[in-house]
XYZ file of C-alpha atoms in Angstrom:
707
model
C -59.582 -156.779 43.466
C -58.851 -159.665 44.668
C -61.767 -162.347 45.627
C -61.892 -162.252 49.158
C -64.558 -165.882 49.438
C -63.501 -167.725 52.501
C -63.276 -171.856 52.496
C -62.838 -172.732 55.986
C -65.188 -174.079 58.708
C -66.431 -173.320 61.998
C -64.974 -175.782 64.737
C -66.054 -177.148 67.718
C -63.533 -177.659 70.461
C -62.879 -181.275 72.054
C -61.042 -181.135 75.280
C -60.018 -183.725 78.235
C -62.016 -182.909 81.142
C -61.794 -182.756 85.816
C -62.482 -181.977 87.789
C -61.362 -178.629 90.093
C -59.873 -179.058 93.034
C -57.675 -177.321 95.693
C -54.565 -177.099 94.346
C -55.639 -178.634 90.596
C -56.298 -176.910 87.166
C -59.315 -177.072 85.346
C -60.340 -178.234 81.607
C -63.326 -178.036 80.575
C -65.455 -177.879 76.838
C -68.391 -175.968 76.107
C -70.640 -178.917 74.125
C -72.209 -177.665 71.623
C -76.110 -179.575 70.899
C -76.766 -180.872 67.906
C -72.458 -180.386 66.506
C -73.437 -176.354 66.436
C -70.840 -174.006 65.605
C -69.233 -172.812 68.824
C -70.546 -169.153 70.785
C -68.310 -166.357 69.756
C -65.552 -165.760 71.920
C -65.259 -162.596 73.806
C -63.978 -159.928 73.925
C -61.452 -158.903 77.229
C -60.132 -155.974 78.722
C -56.617 -154.943 78.503
C -55.829 -157.106 75.659
C -52.635 -157.909 73.654
C -54.595 -157.082 69.637
C -54.219 -159.923 68.198
C -55.608 -159.626 63.953
C -55.248 -163.278 62.246
C -54.309 -165.355 59.505
C -57.724 -164.913 57.034
C -59.714 -168.272 57.695
C -58.722 -168.497 61.172
C -61.474 -170.195 63.573
C -61.707 -168.894 66.988
C -63.458 -171.338 69.716
C -63.618 -170.870 73.711
C -62.146 -173.097 76.100
C -61.827 -173.077 79.981
C -58.280 -174.268 81.457
C -57.579 -172.938 84.587
C -55.286 -173.566 87.383
C -54.000 -172.190 90.325
C -51.987 -172.681 94.172
C -49.352 -176.089 94.051
C -50.341 -178.008 90.483
C -48.567 -181.780 90.392
C -52.134 -183.113 88.028
C -52.091 -184.460 85.138
C -51.948 -182.404 81.806
C -54.492 -181.310 79.910
C -55.297 -180.685 76.253
C -56.988 -177.880 74.295
C -57.548 -179.456 71.174
C -59.701 -178.893 67.400
C -59.624 -181.926 65.685
C -58.747 -181.894 61.975
C -56.464 -178.783 62.872
C -53.149 -177.905 61.544
C -52.169 -175.637 64.189
C -54.128 -173.692 67.227
C -52.872 -171.048 69.813
C -54.144 -170.272 73.094
C -55.193 -166.894 74.582
C -55.119 -166.204 77.767
C -57.297 -163.954 80.260
C -54.829 -164.438 83.360
C -50.853 -165.337 83.793
C -49.923 -164.470 87.278
C -46.781 -166.788 88.017
C -44.717 -166.172 90.834
C -41.194 -167.355 91.562
C -39.920 -170.071 89.159
C -43.284 -171.173 88.804
C -43.751 -171.991 84.670
C -46.529 -173.035 82.725
C -45.446 -174.766 79.168
C -47.267 -175.531 76.035
C -46.495 -178.156 73.725
C -47.845 -178.600 70.138
C -49.349 -182.453 69.434
C -47.149 -181.992 66.419
C -43.960 -179.361 66.709
C -43.167 -177.242 68.925
C -43.281 -175.762 72.887
C -42.665 -172.942 74.771
C -42.831 -171.677 78.605
C -44.229 -169.487 79.651
C -43.494 -167.549 83.398
C -43.607 -164.613 85.094
C -42.171 -162.435 82.678
C -45.144 -162.563 79.974
C -47.291 -160.355 79.600
C -48.607 -159.775 83.698
C -52.129 -157.731 84.376
C -52.946 -158.926 80.101
C -54.435 -161.249 78.203
C -53.311 -162.203 74.733
C -52.466 -165.197 72.304
C -49.226 -167.388 72.180
C -47.772 -167.993 69.062
C -49.355 -170.829 67.046
C -48.092 -174.765 68.042
C -48.450 -177.432 65.211
C -50.883 -180.442 65.466
C -54.804 -179.962 65.614
C -54.156 -180.160 70.041
C -52.345 -178.150 72.200
C -50.993 -179.888 76.028
C -51.007 -177.328 78.734
C -48.745 -178.389 81.508
C -48.482 -176.507 85.256
C -45.200 -176.478 87.303
C -46.788 -174.722 90.504
C -45.444 -174.516 93.372
C -46.439 -171.118 94.745
C -49.869 -170.523 96.824
C -50.398 -167.266 94.790
C -49.722 -168.286 90.506
C -52.398 -168.783 88.706
C -53.652 -168.435 84.964
C -56.115 -169.200 82.986
C -57.411 -169.841 79.205
C -60.329 -169.166 77.338
C -60.037 -169.471 73.793
C -58.161 -170.902 71.282
C -57.152 -170.200 66.988
C -57.474 -172.869 64.967
C -55.571 -173.065 61.059
C -57.216 -175.273 58.184
C -53.130 -175.060 56.585
C -49.972 -175.367 57.522
C -48.806 -173.028 59.539
C -46.202 -172.623 57.344
C -48.596 -171.331 54.671
C -50.998 -169.026 57.484
C -49.276 -165.914 55.905
C -50.414 -162.632 57.330
C -49.640 -159.243 54.742
C -48.800 -155.931 56.105
C -48.753 -152.410 54.150
C -46.005 -150.469 55.318
C -45.411 -146.435 54.214
C -44.200 -143.533 55.511
C -44.047 -139.661 55.008
C -47.805 -139.400 53.440
C -49.866 -136.554 52.232
C -47.916 -134.846 51.126
C -49.354 -133.666 47.355
C -49.450 -137.720 45.564
C -50.546 -140.024 48.879
C -53.536 -140.146 45.771
C -51.409 -142.165 44.090
C -50.137 -144.982 46.957
C -53.150 -145.459 48.348
C -54.942 -147.309 45.439
C -51.446 -149.702 45.949
C -52.698 -150.547 49.780
C -56.252 -151.331 48.645
C -55.424 -153.752 46.234
C -52.969 -155.717 48.620
C -55.913 -155.825 50.948
C -53.428 -156.224 54.184
C -54.632 -157.102 57.610
C -52.700 -154.395 58.620
C -51.114 -151.192 57.451
C -48.395 -149.567 59.709
C -47.559 -145.707 59.806
C -43.388 -144.875 59.528
C -45.089 -140.707 60.463
C -45.275 -137.396 58.347
C -48.371 -139.111 57.896
C -50.515 -135.302 57.245
C -48.330 -132.455 55.962
C -47.108 -129.917 56.959
C -47.945 -129.752 60.620
C -50.241 -132.631 61.399
C -52.829 -130.642 62.388
C -56.695 -132.155 62.653
C -57.719 -130.110 59.959
C -54.574 -131.221 57.732
C -55.448 -134.816 58.541
C -59.087 -134.488 57.738
C -58.462 -132.978 54.484
C -54.876 -134.114 53.561
C -54.728 -137.813 54.585
C -58.367 -138.239 55.468
C -59.709 -138.534 51.517
C -57.040 -141.369 50.582
C -55.883 -143.049 53.707
C -59.628 -142.310 55.695
C -60.652 -145.796 53.630
C -58.350 -148.005 55.883
C -58.474 -146.464 59.492
C -59.749 -149.423 60.263
C -56.620 -151.643 59.986
C -54.392 -148.568 60.517
C -51.405 -148.198 63.269
C -50.224 -145.405 62.972
C -46.359 -143.717 64.883
C -46.390 -139.368 65.219
C -43.890 -138.066 62.450
C -41.934 -134.270 62.746
C -44.112 -132.720 61.449
C -47.056 -134.239 63.585
C -44.780 -132.055 66.525
C -45.236 -129.188 64.424
C -48.444 -128.867 66.092
C -48.496 -128.755 69.909
C -48.206 -132.073 71.869
C -49.438 -133.461 68.559
C -52.538 -132.987 69.124
C -53.739 -132.826 65.587
C -52.213 -136.470 65.547
C -54.145 -138.070 68.570
C -57.257 -136.664 67.923
C -57.592 -138.047 64.485
C -56.799 -141.749 65.473
C -57.865 -141.564 69.050
C -57.033 -144.395 70.507
C -55.321 -146.435 67.805
C -52.534 -144.249 68.199
C -51.456 -144.917 71.849
C -51.877 -143.149 74.961
C -51.907 -139.442 74.287
C -48.471 -137.946 75.278
C -46.549 -141.400 74.672
C -47.967 -142.683 71.106
C -45.814 -145.807 72.045
C -48.023 -149.425 72.280
C -47.532 -152.813 70.451
C -50.155 -155.712 68.862
C -50.013 -158.816 67.486
C -50.738 -159.853 63.817
C -50.120 -163.914 63.026
C -47.331 -164.872 64.786
C -45.780 -161.765 64.424
C -44.985 -158.726 67.158
C -45.692 -155.394 66.174
C -44.186 -152.687 67.811
C -45.067 -148.556 67.453
C -42.864 -146.066 69.142
C -42.320 -142.636 68.990
C -39.317 -141.234 68.034
C -40.148 -137.349 69.024
C -40.243 -137.932 72.652
C -37.775 -138.382 75.132
C -35.901 -142.154 74.313
C -32.895 -142.597 75.956
C -31.303 -145.172 77.625
C -33.177 -145.567 80.846
C -35.714 -143.547 79.614
C -39.718 -144.268 80.256
C -40.300 -145.500 76.916
C -37.148 -147.517 76.387
C -37.514 -149.501 79.170
C -41.236 -149.893 78.628
C -39.967 -151.552 74.921
C -37.903 -153.701 76.927
C -40.512 -154.952 79.140
C -43.356 -155.825 75.833
C -40.018 -157.121 74.065
C -39.672 -159.557 76.826
C -43.513 -159.968 77.464
C -44.169 -161.041 74.005
C -44.570 -165.200 73.222
C -43.985 -164.511 69.190
C -41.376 -166.323 67.094
C -40.989 -162.610 65.127
C -40.706 -159.054 66.039
C -41.012 -155.728 63.538
C -41.025 -152.265 65.062
C -42.031 -149.122 63.405
C -41.157 -145.314 63.915
C -40.339 -142.372 62.250
C -36.328 -141.414 62.760
C -34.312 -144.108 60.804
C -31.616 -145.496 62.795
C -29.641 -145.322 59.224
C -30.141 -143.530 56.152
C -28.099 -142.399 52.904
C -31.162 -139.777 52.597
C -30.452 -136.098 53.173
C -31.194 -136.348 57.118
C -28.456 -139.371 57.734
C -27.550 -141.781 60.296
C -29.578 -140.550 64.005
C -28.069 -142.010 66.528
C -30.371 -140.688 68.729
C -32.837 -144.000 67.951
C -30.224 -146.214 69.029
C -31.484 -146.961 72.494
C -34.586 -148.668 70.471
C -32.284 -150.416 68.304
C -30.281 -151.954 71.363
C -33.364 -153.337 72.460
C -34.707 -154.524 69.366
C -31.451 -156.313 69.046
C -30.766 -157.781 72.211
C -34.430 -159.320 72.070
C -33.112 -160.883 68.721
C -35.859 -158.751 66.481
C -36.256 -158.950 63.093
C -37.622 -155.751 60.753
C -37.950 -152.068 61.591
C -39.530 -149.624 59.107
C -39.068 -145.984 59.546
C -39.282 -142.849 57.328
C -38.268 -139.520 57.560
C -35.912 -139.396 54.261
C -38.308 -139.412 51.440
C -36.988 -142.439 49.343
C -36.653 -146.288 49.514
C -33.734 -147.739 51.525
C -33.314 -151.146 52.719
C -30.290 -152.224 54.997
C -28.323 -155.431 55.632
C -28.854 -157.453 59.244
C -27.062 -154.642 61.278
C -25.691 -154.251 65.073
C -26.804 -151.257 66.442
C -24.125 -149.761 65.620
C -24.144 -150.877 61.559
C -22.013 -153.795 61.717
C -23.727 -155.776 59.576
C -24.511 -158.861 61.313
C -26.455 -161.233 59.351
C -26.745 -164.116 62.232
C -28.377 -161.571 64.638
C -28.891 -157.895 63.131
C -32.017 -156.524 62.606
C -33.388 -155.548 59.134
C -33.968 -151.950 58.564
C -36.615 -150.675 55.845
C -37.143 -146.891 55.275
C -40.012 -146.549 53.142
C -41.129 -142.765 53.774
C -42.497 -143.009 49.977
C -46.113 -142.330 50.602
C -46.015 -139.000 48.652
C -44.282 -136.495 49.682
C -41.530 -135.610 47.169
C -37.687 -136.993 46.393
C -34.760 -136.820 48.829
C -31.153 -137.776 47.724
C -28.638 -139.821 48.870
C -25.674 -137.237 50.024
C -25.158 -138.661 53.294
C -22.794 -141.797 54.230
C -24.247 -144.905 56.355
C -22.897 -146.629 59.162
C -24.941 -149.803 57.844
C -24.815 -151.834 54.624
C -27.350 -150.309 52.525
C -28.683 -153.477 49.906
C -31.297 -151.555 47.906
C -32.108 -148.102 47.578
C -34.251 -145.756 45.312
C -35.161 -141.731 45.744
C -37.419 -141.271 42.577
C -40.465 -143.697 43.042
C -43.457 -143.207 45.547
C -44.392 -147.029 46.529
C -45.996 -148.310 49.673
C -43.313 -151.426 51.732
C -45.975 -155.391 51.487
C -44.804 -157.304 54.036
C -46.223 -161.338 53.640
C -45.665 -162.319 56.684
C -45.413 -166.412 58.202
C -44.748 -167.972 61.792
C -40.912 -168.852 60.496
C -40.100 -165.992 58.091
C -40.782 -162.801 56.062
C -40.602 -161.684 52.467
C -40.918 -157.343 52.189
C -41.749 -156.404 48.559
C -41.087 -152.304 47.394
C -44.675 -152.045 45.224
C -44.727 -148.916 42.538
C -46.910 -146.892 41.371
C -47.974 -146.680 37.816
C -45.369 -145.310 35.787
C -42.432 -146.099 37.519
C -40.018 -149.061 37.649
C -37.754 -149.384 41.114
C -38.838 -153.295 42.590
C -36.955 -154.679 45.887
C -37.612 -157.632 47.597
C -36.129 -159.431 50.175
C -37.043 -162.455 52.751
C -35.383 -163.272 55.781
C -35.838 -166.133 58.675
C -37.256 -165.300 62.263
C -34.308 -165.704 64.690
C -36.686 -166.821 67.435
C -38.417 -169.243 65.048
C -36.127 -171.996 64.613
C -38.582 -174.842 64.426
C -37.508 -178.731 66.922
C -37.257 -181.583 63.704
C -40.497 -182.304 62.562
C -41.196 -184.057 59.108
C -44.813 -183.699 57.433
C -46.380 -185.388 54.789
C -48.156 -184.923 51.605
C -50.669 -185.650 48.698
C -50.420 -184.695 45.165
C -52.977 -184.470 43.397
C -55.165 -184.360 46.365
C -57.588 -186.837 44.507
C -57.422 -188.975 41.768
C -59.371 -191.458 39.803
C -58.858 -194.327 38.646
C -60.451 -196.659 36.338
C -62.002 -200.126 37.140
C -58.960 -202.674 35.481
C -56.580 -199.688 35.604
C -53.507 -197.544 37.184
C -53.821 -194.255 39.002
C -50.406 -192.849 40.468
C -50.199 -190.173 43.374
C -46.924 -188.295 44.085
C -46.024 -188.686 47.947
C -43.695 -185.673 49.752
C -42.479 -185.666 53.276
C -40.536 -182.669 54.011
C -38.560 -181.865 56.584
C -37.936 -178.768 59.056
C -35.862 -178.178 61.997
C -32.997 -180.249 59.936
C -34.800 -183.503 60.526
C -32.940 -186.089 58.266
C -34.561 -189.531 59.861
C -35.631 -192.627 57.618
C -39.527 -192.661 57.529
C -41.935 -195.437 56.588
C -44.948 -194.581 54.227
C -47.923 -196.475 54.288
C -51.502 -196.074 52.762
C -55.213 -196.802 53.827
C -58.801 -196.615 53.726
C -58.916 -197.430 50.255
C -62.054 -197.903 48.067
C -63.649 -202.117 47.735
C -61.435 -203.278 44.902
C -58.285 -200.698 45.222
C -55.193 -201.769 46.328
C -51.910 -199.610 46.820
C -48.058 -199.778 47.159
C -46.330 -197.097 48.199
C -42.411 -197.267 45.999
C -40.224 -196.934 48.125
C -42.614 -197.290 51.535
C -39.370 -195.008 53.027
C -37.555 -192.708 52.485
C -34.964 -189.974 53.915
C -35.472 -185.900 53.633
C -32.605 -184.252 52.766
C -32.092 -181.683 55.938
C -35.406 -178.620 55.765
C -36.105 -180.545 51.883
C -38.406 -182.554 50.454
C -38.063 -186.971 49.395
C -40.769 -188.406 47.799
C -42.360 -191.571 46.729
C -45.156 -193.002 44.493
C -48.616 -194.391 45.560
C -49.608 -196.436 42.472
C -53.140 -197.323 42.879
C -54.200 -200.495 40.972
C -58.530 -201.011 40.758
C -59.343 -204.243 39.989
C -63.013 -204.890 37.210
C -65.087 -204.735 39.556
C -64.136 -201.599 41.741
C -65.949 -199.312 43.414
C -66.675 -196.511 45.320
C -64.919 -193.356 46.473
C -63.018 -193.439 49.298
C -60.677 -190.174 51.702
C -57.897 -192.748 51.835
C -55.048 -191.515 54.727
C -51.215 -191.977 53.652
C -48.860 -192.755 57.350
C -45.406 -191.566 57.398
C -43.945 -192.951 60.866
C -41.065 -192.158 62.208
C -40.137 -193.641 65.761
C -42.754 -192.525 67.544
C -43.765 -189.682 65.268
C -46.212 -190.499 63.103
C -47.889 -187.416 60.393
C -50.363 -188.334 57.257
C -52.497 -187.031 54.652
C -56.238 -187.471 53.304
C -56.047 -188.507 49.084
C -59.238 -188.716 47.658
C -59.622 -192.190 45.879
C -62.439 -192.511 43.222
C -63.401 -194.948 40.778
C -64.838 -195.290 37.353
C -66.378 -191.663 34.873
C -68.462 -191.111 38.362
C -65.601 -190.748 40.571
C -66.155 -186.704 40.041
C -62.493 -184.824 39.146
C -59.275 -186.503 38.066
C -57.382 -183.074 39.031
C -58.289 -179.891 40.143
C -55.763 -177.152 41.198
C -57.564 -173.693 42.416
C -54.221 -172.701 43.217
C -54.429 -171.461 47.161
C -51.729 -174.037 48.425
C -48.519 -175.738 46.371
C -49.583 -179.070 44.781
C -46.784 -180.076 43.608
C -46.320 -178.206 40.229
C -42.376 -177.736 39.254
C -40.549 -175.196 36.970
C -39.245 -176.107 34.124
C -39.353 -179.538 34.993
C -37.375 -180.784 32.256
C -35.292 -178.484 32.129
C -35.271 -176.927 28.836
C -36.716 -173.275 29.560
C -35.049 -169.913 28.310
C -37.076 -166.892 29.781
C -34.999 -164.553 31.837
C -37.930 -163.232 33.976
C -41.199 -162.945 33.933
C -41.234 -166.388 35.121
C -44.232 -168.687 35.588
C -45.391 -168.870 39.744
C -47.751 -169.558 41.750
C -49.354 -166.253 43.597
C -50.785 -163.266 43.914
C -51.185 -161.301 40.959
C -50.019 -156.952 41.217
C -51.874 -155.244 38.209
C -50.188 -153.763 35.537
C -51.305 -150.617 33.341
C -49.231 -150.406 29.864
C -47.775 -146.660 29.911
C -48.000 -146.980 26.435
C -51.961 -147.876 25.319
C -53.116 -147.392 28.755
C -54.023 -151.100 28.863
C -54.357 -153.884 32.123
C -52.041 -156.417 30.385
C -50.997 -158.122 33.682
C -54.878 -158.506 36.327
C -54.993 -157.827 39.386
C -57.797 -160.391 40.023
C -58.294 -163.864 40.292
C -61.079 -166.190 39.494
C -61.071 -167.241 42.387
C -59.083 -167.227 45.866
C -56.245 -164.562 46.105
C -53.779 -166.777 43.798
C -53.150 -168.183 40.490
C -50.508 -169.683 37.909
C -49.313 -166.224 36.268
C -45.995 -165.274 34.389
C -44.405 -163.047 37.167
C -46.557 -161.774 39.318
C -45.146 -158.540 40.038
C -46.673 -155.364 38.547
C -44.702 -153.727 36.511
C -45.149 -150.262 36.207
C -44.885 -149.448 32.114
C -44.328 -150.770 29.272
C -42.324 -154.000 29.261
C -41.687 -153.989 32.497
C -41.757 -157.167 34.910
C -43.225 -159.567 31.635
C -42.336 -162.567 30.433
C -39.067 -161.674 28.882
C -36.175 -163.930 27.001
C -37.943 -167.124 25.711
C -39.524 -169.975 27.173
C -41.295 -170.663 30.753
C -42.541 -173.834 31.736
C -44.692 -175.430 34.522
C -45.544 -178.907 34.998
C -48.490 -180.341 37.333
C -47.904 -183.375 39.379
C -49.115 -187.179 37.420
C -53.226 -187.506 36.947
C -54.815 -191.050 35.228
C -57.469 -188.840 33.082
C -60.755 -190.638 33.526
C -63.125 -192.164 30.799
C -64.484 -189.280 28.474
C -61.668 -186.987 30.148
C -62.531 -182.896 29.587
C -59.954 -180.197 30.776
C -61.503 -176.708 32.026
C -59.730 -173.644 33.458
C -59.732 -169.923 32.902
C -56.510 -167.918 31.617
C -56.020 -164.470 30.495
C -53.420 -163.515 27.865
C -52.321 -159.984 26.655
C -49.455 -158.549 24.928
C -48.774 -155.449 23.234
C -48.461 -154.095 19.154
C -44.408 -156.002 19.074
C -46.497 -160.014 19.784
C -45.926 -162.287 17.132
C -47.053 -164.913 16.242
C -44.195 -166.972 18.127
C -45.659 -165.631 20.926
C -48.015 -167.877 22.869
C -49.402 -169.621 25.152
C -50.108 -172.852 25.760
C -51.136 -176.328 27.106
C -50.045 -179.476 26.776
C -50.593 -183.097 28.107
C -47.544 -184.758 28.493
C -48.279 -188.841 27.713
C -44.947 -189.614 29.585
C -42.405 -187.662 27.775
C -44.154 -187.224 24.347
C -46.426 -183.514 24.216
C -49.743 -182.752 23.116
C -51.101 -179.283 22.466
C -54.459 -179.012 23.402
C -55.068 -175.514 23.700
C -53.040 -172.599 22.318
C -53.021 -168.485 22.163
C -49.995 -166.852 20.013
C -48.943 -163.149 19.714
C -50.314 -160.352 16.729
C -48.999 -156.839 16.393
C -52.476 -155.933 17.574
C -52.945 -154.332 21.627
C -53.956 -157.157 22.988
C -55.797 -156.488 26.922
C -55.822 -158.845 29.647
C -59.188 -160.512 30.200
C -60.298 -163.770 32.099
C -61.775 -166.000 29.998
C -63.574 -169.695 30.004
C -61.891 -172.520 27.771
C -62.031 -176.720 27.739
C -59.827 -179.415 25.463
C -61.371 -183.025 25.004
C -58.942 -185.745 27.090
C -60.737 -188.212 26.207
C -58.107 -189.761 23.934
C -55.693 -190.145 27.083
C -58.142 -192.037 29.331
C -56.564 -194.079 31.734
C -53.530 -193.022 31.093
C -51.483 -191.179 33.742
C -50.096 -187.931 32.456
C -49.131 -184.473 33.768
C -50.687 -181.170 32.245
C -47.715 -178.540 31.086
C -48.891 -174.897 30.772
C -46.226 -172.973 28.803
C -45.871 -168.906 27.866
C -43.114 -167.335 25.620
C -41.658 -164.695 24.578
C -39.894 -165.318 21.078
C -37.705 -164.632 18.433
C -37.991 -160.842 19.049
C -38.145 -158.973 22.329
C -41.820 -158.337 22.999
C -44.315 -157.801 25.922
C -45.837 -160.776 26.969
C -48.064 -161.379 30.321
C -49.905 -164.546 30.943
C -52.233 -166.218 33.856
C -53.945 -169.368 34.418
C -57.013 -170.956 37.242
C -59.073 -173.313 38.095
C -57.856 -175.811 36.172
C -59.831 -179.285 36.467
C -60.090 -182.208 34.514
C -63.102 -184.083 34.662
C -65.153 -187.505 33.508
């Protein structure tokens, strides 16, 4: 449903060089003639699999060391990248020897002998475009080698991955849940067991499972359930999934997705304290360098369903709790349950507890809630098929239960990764990222200084690199963001009558010895190009309910990836599950509604206000939009775009409701803004379900203001 257009470019590698000598380590580049793209990174044997965020680029590096090393630090760099992670092909550290990695932006991590001995692996990501490698080696037998890097073109906080999660699948109704996964377009699908009923034979996998879920085989990471073991040794399961299921007879393994470490466990074989599997799990968790951890297996530690709590998997839960893991996904009971972060005994622990998601809703019947549980159930449902959608970043997660069409139950939870506490740091951003200023006129740009890790220091702001004849002042010239919050300043650009040209200006924030920068393209005159543009793939500073006058109670505007809603009344698509470009748009409630009038705009009006920009001479607004409603809409319901000149709103586009069903269709529109030329204005995107309650869905994408 969504566009998969890539906007990423390949990078060349810039690293320091030195000569390899006894007791030293080498950092070498792979130069490319004429700026050509770097060669493909080779595959290595016995590697912890690494799935990457969308658009990440990779390149080769050569950093190695052995013996005793006291030489200067070296760095692996990808100029302009927002973050880097590096791949070790060897890490054999003895005694107390260590290798420390430090990002040029933020983040530091020390590798020791426990980290992936004998395996190739990718580290966690470090903010900045360089990673400094510092070796402290005293044992002659210690060695390490780095051969590659991955680089991100967007801030690490925005580099997300999607993982679909479900158990108890096929079943008679997995034809209903498979389309949900296809619409998610995830990097991975994890299965919580009982995948092919009723005995997990190879024939049942081929005839029951494969016709619907076989399309996801390349991204599937399975675990077996008790039904797989109705066939001796779960042979049908291992035959169907092959190496992806882990070693035959064991079925436990791990892999990485972005900055998350995933562990697949087999709750059908020996799993007690001191067992081979539990020992492997502890070692695997200790070896990981990732800040976030999730595990998945079949039998739930906690459940209010027919099977109830299962104490036999408590050793799994204990090991995960001790390692500060974040999520557990299970199945077995055919319903959906979300539990509060818990200790292994079920006691709620919002600081160190592990959250369990029971998603046994892939397509096999329903079980009621007829048992008690030692843990606190925060949400649950016993009559809805659906799939879990995990949206994962390097610091947190969001889990959504996505129901099949025709069902209304949804659930959302968020959480922070316990091992991802960032060092105090700040970031600088500009909104909009491009602006046009007329000769003899002015324009303004909002400068945002964001805090992470509790940063609360004064940050001085300056601008450089402006076009000829353009001056810039920032007010206030120094801001102090609140801890984990944002402070703003205004960059005012003034062009002389003879100013001309275009330049990529730099806004620099300085706090102590640390600097961060952001770019803003400044153009003079009508030839300067776009005055404002937003495809909603990143946050450019739109504000919900900026005037504080909105009345909507549900389905409010948000930037996100819309999920398709089909009306059960008219069978029309009301909210589209696609966008006109990329993955995101501005939408009234991105989650799907599973029947008529569910998850749409309700209760009145909702508005989103753009950042300020200056309208060029002959200014024209162009955008894509979709709106849909049922036959209970009235002319009081609307999708509207207005120009805010100060506090004065002027409507430049409007669609109103009627008593006729309207399906969601992407359309293009333009509006004349020439009367606002030279004015600093904002756009106000509004939608309303006014008067009597009715069905209303709206979305807007690819807004551009040009000369």
